[in-house]
Structure formats: structure tokens, C-alpha cells
Amino acid sequence: MFEKHTVEIEWGGRPLTLETGRIARQADGAVLATYGETSVLATVVAAKEERVGIDFFPLTVNYQEKTFAAGKIPGGFFKREGRPTEKDTLTSRLIDRPIRPLFAKGFKNETQVITTVLSHDMENDPDILALVAASAALTLSGIPFLGPIGAARVGYIEGKYVLNPMIDEMPETALDLVVAGTADAVLMVESEAKELDEDIMLGAVMFGHQQFQPVLDAIVKLAEKAAKEPWALKKIDNSELVAKVGALAEAGLRDAYSIASKQERRDGIAKVKETVIAALVPEDADATLASNVSAAFKEAEKNLVRSGILDTSRRIDGRDLSTVRPIVCEVGILPRTHGSALFTRGETQSLTVATLGTGEDEQFVDALQGTYKESFMLHYNFPPFSVGEVGRMTGPGRREIGHGKLAWRAIHPVLPDHEQFPYTIRLVSEITESNGSSSMATVCASSLAMMDAGIPLKKPVAGIAMGLIKEGERFAVLSDILGDEDHLGDMDFKVAGTSEGITSLQMDIKITGITEEIMKVALDQARGGRHHILAEMDKALNTARPELGEYAPRIETIHIPVDKIREVIGSGGSVIREIVAESGAKIDISDDGTVKIASSNAESIRAAMARIKGITAEPEVGEIYQGKVVKVMEFGAFVNFFGPKDGLVHISQLAEGRPASVAEVVKEGDQVWVKLLGFDDRGKVRLSMKVVDQKTGKEIEKAEAS
């Protein structure tokens, strides 16, 4: 019934198996990939007819984790998987970015790639496996995909590169880098690093590229057994139309591209396009001709800009290849926030706000590996007004989530240790203008806002976006690219880091001819740009403010014995609720006995801390305490003297000379001073009043307890 084909290799010390022909046979391509005991199913389907009237490739990539893969049932009321998690969205982007450039030019059939995690062994992250499975499914499908591609994760542990480190090894690595590409070239890099230098980062990229070559060979072997016939693809030669459009548009485009302002330049280009369409597209022409002319105009525009940069080493706005646009940095611009910064670079601007919270504000993340708490969040928003457009205001899309995570990776390595700074930190970047990398502007603004809030970053972080124009052997690396240079160029290369090294690197390449030499030039040029931006940021603020913002909560941390946690919480939480109500402070208690007490009022913190210490501390023999008589008996009085602790003052210890009765000396509710004499054979507390002056609370000289 099944025509099953399998290829298995040893990769990074674990078996990698690629299987097709047994599952999802109606898809154009389907591969079940297994690494260790983690399994991902990738399917590919493309529409049989192309979409008419579009000038882009309609590709959708979906990655989804099923909780049954880890033997779990989803939380929540509905008990089924809901909308994509952040991990789902980020991995979907991770797969999309390297495969998108490899579809044949002119292919406009709607295409969907779905990768589903079916089994997770808690050792091997499914994201790399999903990328490999998607590549294999596309290669088998017959769809015009110029692959295959491979992918690998690279760690850096004790000075050595590690291929596909396991999940429990990730805390030890100074680098988490994902690289994907073909046999000849790297197409995508995504990483977080602990201030590593450019040579180590470049070495990691090349190491990963070398190590995924066996995966490419395995995909090719599977294709030799099971690949479908290639789809017939109409080859459209529009060179004549591009030449005609170019001749009509050249003068107008040169004038338009001499305008420095983005909006004015766009308006000028739009007028040139209207003129060309009016000249070449009759009113009664069908939509196809208009679409072809529009595509040819875009091609002519691209050729003009690219050749101008290569011929003159001058860019759209008149800059040379390495100059960064003017930068203005401002901090503390919002009066009631904990920290704020406005970072402006040319026509790109990020307003970032830092907010400090307590343990109650941590984000719970329900992942396949288990539920964990995240105390650092960075959210990126891109409203339509930032590019002068009208648009719908919806929740964050893939772009917002991806850009936010890139900035998160850049900042994360320089955060203070949570034990040293026990706050929950949330950053929100509002992009108020955009023409060029807003994610790198977010990195810079986030660093400034955190320092403005008094968060002791290890070092300030800055980011820069690099571009590339390459024709044949000629190439130009561009620092701080504009939006148009990104669209018309061959590479989007974002580098963030401190004065000491790189903390995040993201690279997307649209062509297959990027060499190690070009990447090295880009990294070296980016380092110079990053240092320039850091110097501009230093003019506004170069270290964390010595005190937290006026409206930020203060947090004090104490440790209590684990066996005392129950006493602090009380039955049903009664004790801790009482402490919170009386002190006005927020209290968070961890399972290891760490207690965080937070309030914007120092007196509230002191009051809560005193109550907790009173409950958890142990009384010391020989010390004097003030207490309250809680019960009177014939043989003595019980005194509550130390938090919830009571002790007995025997009738012989009430006063000098044995009184006739206890009631002669004390009654319930009296405040008295007592000295802790010790404990009897049964652990009961023995107290004395007679050795303490009841007016002053001082021990009576030469008094002896019998």
C-alpha cells in the first residue's frame, strides 16, 4: 500500500532519518524527519494555477508544535492548541527566510509549507529539524524550488564550536547561532552571542555551513528515489519590455532618486511610474499588461539604483558606502514612566519605554519542554503612520514578533544577573518613523531606556543594518541601509553588540554568490558603524542612572528557610495576605526560600520585612524580647514573644520572691519584657520576667534565675 523511501545518516552524534511515501501522500511533497526521538512532518502544496495580477510570490510557511509531542495536554479551558505561540511564529519565519529566495523567478502559484512537531525528546530542538524537513519536502515536490537547503545550530562551548547542542547544553554556550544555505552559499543566519568578536562569529557561520553538507547529500539521495517530475515553468523574457520602460523612466527616476526625503522621493517615483503606465498601457488593456509593465518598472528602477551605487560609490541619499545617517539620542522624555528614550537615525525613529515590575509580572511560557517564567520582555510595534500610510490596527504580526525577538536577543546577553537585579523588565518599542532598520533603532533605544530606568546593564548595546549590491565580481557593502536599499539590494545584514563584541547577528541573503570574503567585509564595516553609534548614544547617557526612576518599585530580597515558607504563607494564604494588607508591599516567595518584597514606599518594605523576619527567625538564648501575655495558668503565664512563638514564664520566674498567684503579677493582654532562658527536655521555651526591668527592658544586674 505504501511506497516508502528512507535515508538515514549520523549527524552530530545522533541519527537523522528522512522518510517519505507513508504519511500525507496527497500533498505535493511530504517528509517525516526524525532526529534522535524528535520528529517533524513537513508538507508542501502549491496551487496548480498562478495568481494573476500580483508582483510577489505568494508563499506561506506555518510551523506548529502539538502538545501531544511531549506527552502533554494543553492548558486553558478548551484543551486544544490555539493561536500560534511566539515560538511557532519565530520558527515559521526561520523557515521562510532561506527558502523564499530559491523559488524560480516568475513562479506565482500560491504555495504553502506546513511543518508539524509530532514527537519531542526534550533533547533536540525541533526548529532545525523542521527547516531540514521543509527543504526535503520542497525538493521532492516537483515545484520549481532551486534547493535543497540545509541548516544547523552552532554553539560555542569552552572555546570550541559545537554542532546542534542539546537543549540542556544551551545554558553553557556563549553562542546560539542558526545557519541555513545551499551547498555553495549561506542564505540565512540568526544568532544570540555573549559579546563574541567578528572572527568567532564568521567562523561559526562557516562551521555550520560545512557541517550541514551531509544533510544536503541525504536530501539529494531521497530525491533520487522519490522526487516527482518537475513542474513546467513558463519562461518569460521581459528584457525588451524592461529596456523600453527603462528608456522612458530613466531621466525621471534619476531626478526622483536625487531627492533625499523618503516621502518626496516616493511621490516622485510614483509620478514617473504613472507616466510610464500611461504611455505603455492602453485604457482597454487587460490586467496582465499593466502587471507586466509594473514589474518591468520595478526591474528598471532596481537596475538604475544598483548600477549607480556600483559606478559612483554614492547612495540614494548622497552618502558614501560607510557613513551612518545623523543620530539624535534623547532620554527621560516621558515624565511618569520608569525609563524612556527617543532614538532617531535619519528618518527612522524608535520611542522605547522601560517598565520595572515584580515577580507577579513575569510571563509564564507554556512550552513543549515545560512551563517556565520569563522576566525580560521586549515588544515591538510598527503602526502604519510610521511610514505615512493608512492601515488596520491589529495585534502583532509575524514581522512585529520577529523584529522584537531580534532586539531581545541583542539586549539579553548584557542584562544584570537576576539575583543582583530581581526585577521583571518590559521594554516597548513604538516605531514612530521608519526608513531603514527599525529593529536596530529599537536595540539602541532599548539600551538607552533601560539605563534611564536605572537598570545596570553590563554595557550599552547598539545595532546597525548592512546591505549589499553585487553584480558579477563587483560588490558594494552599505552601512546603515535605507528602506529602498533593502528592497533593491542583495543582503540584509543586521549586527548588534557592545564595544567589546557582537550580541546578535541576523543575515538574510537574496542571491547565492555571497562569499566568506564579502561577509568579513560586512562584519568589519559593521563594527566601525556600531562603534560610531555607541559614541553618539554616549552623548545622551553612557551608564545606568545611580537610582531607579522615581515611580519605579523598589525590591528587597531576603532568604528564609524552606521549612518556614508555609508559616509565612499561612493557612490558605491568610498570613501573607495580612502582611500585604498591613504593609502595602507586594510579596513574592519562591520555592527555594527567596522572598522579594516590592513597593515604591521604603517604609512599606521595612514593615513587611520585619513581619516576615519575625515569623521565620529563631529566638536566641540569652536575648531579651518584648511580648504579650496570651494565657494565664495557675503555674505560670504564656507569653507570645517572637512572631508566632509562645513561651512559659513559670510562676517562680514572674517576680522576685514567689508570688501567691500568677494573677497578682500579670493578666492576659499585658505587654511584658522576657528573657529567653532556654528550652526544656521536650523543647518547650523557658522565659523569665524577674531578671528584666519591666520599665526599661534592660537586664537586672546580678540577677539570677533559679
PDB file of C-alpha atoms in Angstrom, residues 129-255:
ATOM      1  CA  LEU A 129      14.684  19.633  12.011  1.00  0.00           C
ATOM      2  CA  ALA A 130      11.615  21.476  10.695  1.00  0.00           C
ATOM      3  CA  LEU A 131      13.792  23.514   8.349  1.00  0.00           C
ATOM      4  CA  VAL A 132      15.508  20.372   7.039  1.00  0.00           C
ATOM      5  CA  ALA A 133      12.161  18.594   6.615  1.00  0.00           C
ATOM      6  CA  ALA A 134      10.682  21.557   4.718  1.00  0.00           C
ATOM      7  CA  SER A 135      13.683  21.639   2.390  1.00  0.00           C
ATOM      8  CA  ALA A 136      13.368  17.907   1.716  1.00  0.00           C
ATOM      9  CA  ALA A 137       9.610  18.136   1.052  1.00  0.00           C
ATOM     10  CA  LEU A 138      10.119  21.003  -1.396  1.00  0.00           C
ATOM     11  CA  THR A 139      12.896  19.113  -3.181  1.00  0.00           C
ATOM     12  CA  LEU A 140      10.633  16.084  -3.660  1.00  0.00           C
ATOM     13  CA  SER A 141       7.545  18.060  -4.690  1.00  0.00           C
ATOM     14  CA  GLY A 142       8.494  18.963  -8.258  1.00  0.00           C
ATOM     15  CA  ILE A 143       7.672  22.607  -7.500  1.00  0.00           C
ATOM     16  CA  PRO A 144      10.322  24.896  -9.071  1.00  0.00           C
ATOM     17  CA  PHE A 145      12.499  25.175  -5.967  1.00  0.00           C
ATOM     18  CA  LEU A 146      16.229  25.646  -6.571  1.00  0.00           C
ATOM     19  CA  GLY A 147      17.308  23.753  -3.466  1.00  0.00           C
ATOM     20  CA  PRO A 148      17.843  21.777  -1.411  1.00  0.00           C
ATOM     21  CA  ILE A 149      18.992  23.778   1.583  1.00  0.00           C
ATOM     22  CA  GLY A 150      20.478  22.542   4.838  1.00  0.00           C
ATOM     23  CA  ALA A 151      20.550  24.048   8.310  1.00  0.00           C
ATOM     24  CA  ALA A 152      22.434  23.626  11.565  1.00  0.00           C
ATOM     25  CA  ARG A 153      22.630  25.130  15.037  1.00  0.00           C
ATOM     26  CA  VAL A 154      26.120  26.104  16.226  1.00  0.00           C
ATOM     27  CA  GLY A 155      27.128  26.539  19.861  1.00  0.00           C
ATOM     28  CA  TYR A 156      30.415  27.798  21.310  1.00  0.00           C
ATOM     29  CA  ILE A 157      31.395  25.988  24.498  1.00  0.00           C
ATOM     30  CA  GLU A 158      34.814  26.269  26.153  1.00  0.00           C
ATOM     31  CA  GLY A 159      36.309  27.841  23.034  1.00  0.00           C
ATOM     32  CA  LYS A 160      35.057  25.197  20.602  1.00  0.00           C
ATOM     33  CA  TYR A 161      32.222  25.114  18.082  1.00  0.00           C
ATOM     34  CA  VAL A 162      29.539  22.537  18.849  1.00  0.00           C
ATOM     35  CA  LEU A 163      27.151  21.172  16.202  1.00  0.00           C
ATOM     36  CA  ASN A 164      23.481  21.070  17.246  1.00  0.00           C
ATOM     37  CA  PRO A 165      23.997  21.383  21.016  1.00  0.00           C
ATOM     38  CA  MET A 166      21.272  19.663  23.005  1.00  0.00           C
ATOM     39  CA  ILE A 167      18.717  21.686  24.935  1.00  0.00           C
ATOM     40  CA  ASP A 168      20.388  21.042  28.299  1.00  0.00           C
ATOM     41  CA  GLU A 169      23.722  22.267  26.849  1.00  0.00           C
ATOM     42  CA  MET A 170      22.345  25.662  25.804  1.00  0.00           C
ATOM     43  CA  PRO A 171      22.914  27.364  29.205  1.00  0.00           C
ATOM     44  CA  GLU A 172      26.637  26.579  28.822  1.00  0.00           C
ATOM     45  CA  THR A 173      27.120  28.039  25.342  1.00  0.00           C
ATOM     46  CA  ALA A 174      28.318  31.557  24.581  1.00  0.00           C
ATOM     47  CA  LEU A 175      26.595  31.379  21.190  1.00  0.00           C
ATOM     48  CA  ASP A 176      23.271  30.223  19.794  1.00  0.00           C
ATOM     49  CA  LEU A 177      23.563  30.514  16.010  1.00  0.00           C
ATOM     50  CA  VAL A 178      21.350  29.022  13.313  1.00  0.00           C
ATOM     51  CA  VAL A 179      22.714  28.971   9.763  1.00  0.00           C
ATOM     52  CA  ALA A 180      20.969  27.775   6.592  1.00  0.00           C
ATOM     53  CA  GLY A 181      22.030  27.640   2.984  1.00  0.00           C
ATOM     54  CA  THR A 182      22.764  25.632  -0.141  1.00  0.00           C
ATOM     55  CA  ALA A 183      25.815  23.536  -0.902  1.00  0.00           C
ATOM     56  CA  ASP A 184      27.645  26.611  -2.167  1.00  0.00           C
ATOM     57  CA  ALA A 185      26.352  29.532  -0.157  1.00  0.00           C
ATOM     58  CA  VAL A 186      24.917  30.732   3.137  1.00  0.00           C
ATOM     59  CA  LEU A 187      21.407  32.192   2.844  1.00  0.00           C
ATOM     60  CA  MET A 188      20.353  32.913   6.426  1.00  0.00           C
ATOM     61  CA  VAL A 189      21.889  33.434   9.866  1.00  0.00           C
ATOM     62  CA  GLU A 190      20.096  34.034  13.176  1.00  0.00           C
ATOM     63  CA  SER A 191      22.021  34.277  16.445  1.00  0.00           C
ATOM     64  CA  GLU A 192      22.491  35.450  20.003  1.00  0.00           C
ATOM     65  CA  ALA A 193      26.016  35.759  21.390  1.00  0.00           C
ATOM     66  CA  LYS A 194      27.808  36.811  24.545  1.00  0.00           C
ATOM     67  CA  GLU A 195      29.963  39.629  23.129  1.00  0.00           C
ATOM     68  CA  LEU A 196      31.930  37.473  20.687  1.00  0.00           C
ATOM     69  CA  ASP A 197      34.272  39.041  18.146  1.00  0.00           C
ATOM     70  CA  GLU A 198      33.729  39.095  14.396  1.00  0.00           C
ATOM     71  CA  ASP A 199      36.195  36.295  13.645  1.00  0.00           C
ATOM     72  CA  ILE A 200      34.446  33.870  16.023  1.00  0.00           C
ATOM     73  CA  MET A 201      31.048  34.742  14.548  1.00  0.00           C
ATOM     74  CA  LEU A 202      32.242  34.318  10.974  1.00  0.00           C
ATOM     75  CA  GLY A 203      33.942  31.056  11.921  1.00  0.00           C
ATOM     76  CA  ALA A 204      30.665  29.807  13.412  1.00  0.00           C
ATOM     77  CA  VAL A 205      28.800  30.596  10.191  1.00  0.00           C
ATOM     78  CA  MET A 206      31.336  28.731   8.077  1.00  0.00           C
ATOM     79  CA  PHE A 207      31.460  25.818  10.559  1.00  0.00           C
ATOM     80  CA  GLY A 208      27.682  25.446  10.362  1.00  0.00           C
ATOM     81  CA  HIS A 209      27.742  25.620   6.557  1.00  0.00           C
ATOM     82  CA  GLN A 210      30.341  22.863   6.432  1.00  0.00           C
ATOM     83  CA  GLN A 211      28.523  20.671   8.954  1.00  0.00           C
ATOM     84  CA  PHE A 212      25.151  20.613   7.168  1.00  0.00           C
ATOM     85  CA  GLN A 213      26.617  19.338   3.880  1.00  0.00           C
ATOM     86  CA  PRO A 214      25.816  15.676   4.791  1.00  0.00           C
ATOM     87  CA  VAL A 215      22.181  16.720   5.249  1.00  0.00           C
ATOM     88  CA  LEU A 216      22.106  18.099   1.714  1.00  0.00           C
ATOM     89  CA  ASP A 217      23.542  14.825   0.428  1.00  0.00           C
ATOM     90  CA  ALA A 218      20.826  12.895   2.298  1.00  0.00           C
ATOM     91  CA  ILE A 219      18.069  15.037   0.758  1.00  0.00           C
ATOM     92  CA  VAL A 220      19.525  14.502  -2.712  1.00  0.00           C
ATOM     93  CA  LYS A 221      19.616  10.717  -2.129  1.00  0.00           C
ATOM     94  CA  LEU A 222      15.978  10.759  -1.075  1.00  0.00           C
ATOM     95  CA  ALA A 223      15.084  12.832  -4.139  1.00  0.00           C
ATOM     96  CA  GLU A 224      16.802  10.324  -6.400  1.00  0.00           C
ATOM     97  CA  LYS A 225      14.414   7.693  -5.041  1.00  0.00           C
ATOM     98  CA  ALA A 226      11.168   9.609  -4.680  1.00  0.00           C
ATOM     99  CA  ALA A 227      11.178  13.061  -6.358  1.00  0.00           C
ATOM    100  CA  LYS A 228       8.214  13.933  -8.566  1.00  0.00           C
ATOM    101  CA  GLU A 229       8.532  15.248 -12.089  1.00  0.00           C
ATOM    102  CA  PRO A 230       9.472  18.937 -12.185  1.00  0.00           C
ATOM    103  CA  TRP A 231       6.657  21.319 -12.921  1.00  0.00           C
ATOM    104  CA  ALA A 232       6.738  23.000 -16.307  1.00  0.00           C
ATOM    105  CA  LEU A 233       7.509  26.668 -15.815  1.00  0.00           C
ATOM    106  CA  LYS A 234       6.815  29.264 -18.442  1.00  0.00           C
ATOM    107  CA  LYS A 235       9.951  31.262 -19.062  1.00  0.00           C
ATOM    108  CA  ILE A 236       9.011  34.859 -19.685  1.00  0.00           C
ATOM    109  CA  ASP A 237      11.612  37.042 -21.376  1.00  0.00           C
ATOM    110  CA  ASN A 238      10.671  40.593 -20.488  1.00  0.00           C
ATOM    111  CA  SER A 239      14.078  42.101 -21.253  1.00  0.00           C
ATOM    112  CA  GLU A 240      12.664  44.036 -24.186  1.00  0.00           C
ATOM    113  CA  LEU A 241       9.878  45.498 -22.038  1.00  0.00           C
ATOM    114  CA  VAL A 242      12.357  46.332 -19.247  1.00  0.00           C
ATOM    115  CA  ALA A 243      14.568  48.137 -21.767  1.00  0.00           C
ATOM    116  CA  LYS A 244      11.610  50.098 -23.138  1.00  0.00           C
ATOM    117  CA  VAL A 245      10.412  51.024 -19.645  1.00  0.00           C
ATOM    118  CA  GLY A 246      13.955  51.910 -18.621  1.00  0.00           C
ATOM    119  CA  ALA A 247      14.368  54.269 -21.572  1.00  0.00           C
ATOM    120  CA  LEU A 248      11.086  56.034 -20.744  1.00  0.00           C
ATOM    121  CA  ALA A 249      11.736  56.194 -16.981  1.00  0.00           C
ATOM    122  CA  GLU A 250      15.486  56.776 -16.678  1.00  0.00           C
ATOM    123  CA  ALA A 251      15.539  60.578 -16.622  1.00  0.00           C
ATOM    124  CA  GLY A 252      12.592  60.835 -14.246  1.00  0.00           C
ATOM    125  CA  LEU A 253      13.958  58.143 -11.943  1.00  0.00           C
ATOM    126  CA  ARG A 254      17.353  59.842 -11.750  1.00  0.00           C
ATOM    127  CA  ASP A 255      15.652  63.061 -10.708  1.00  0.00           C
TER     128      ASP A 255
END
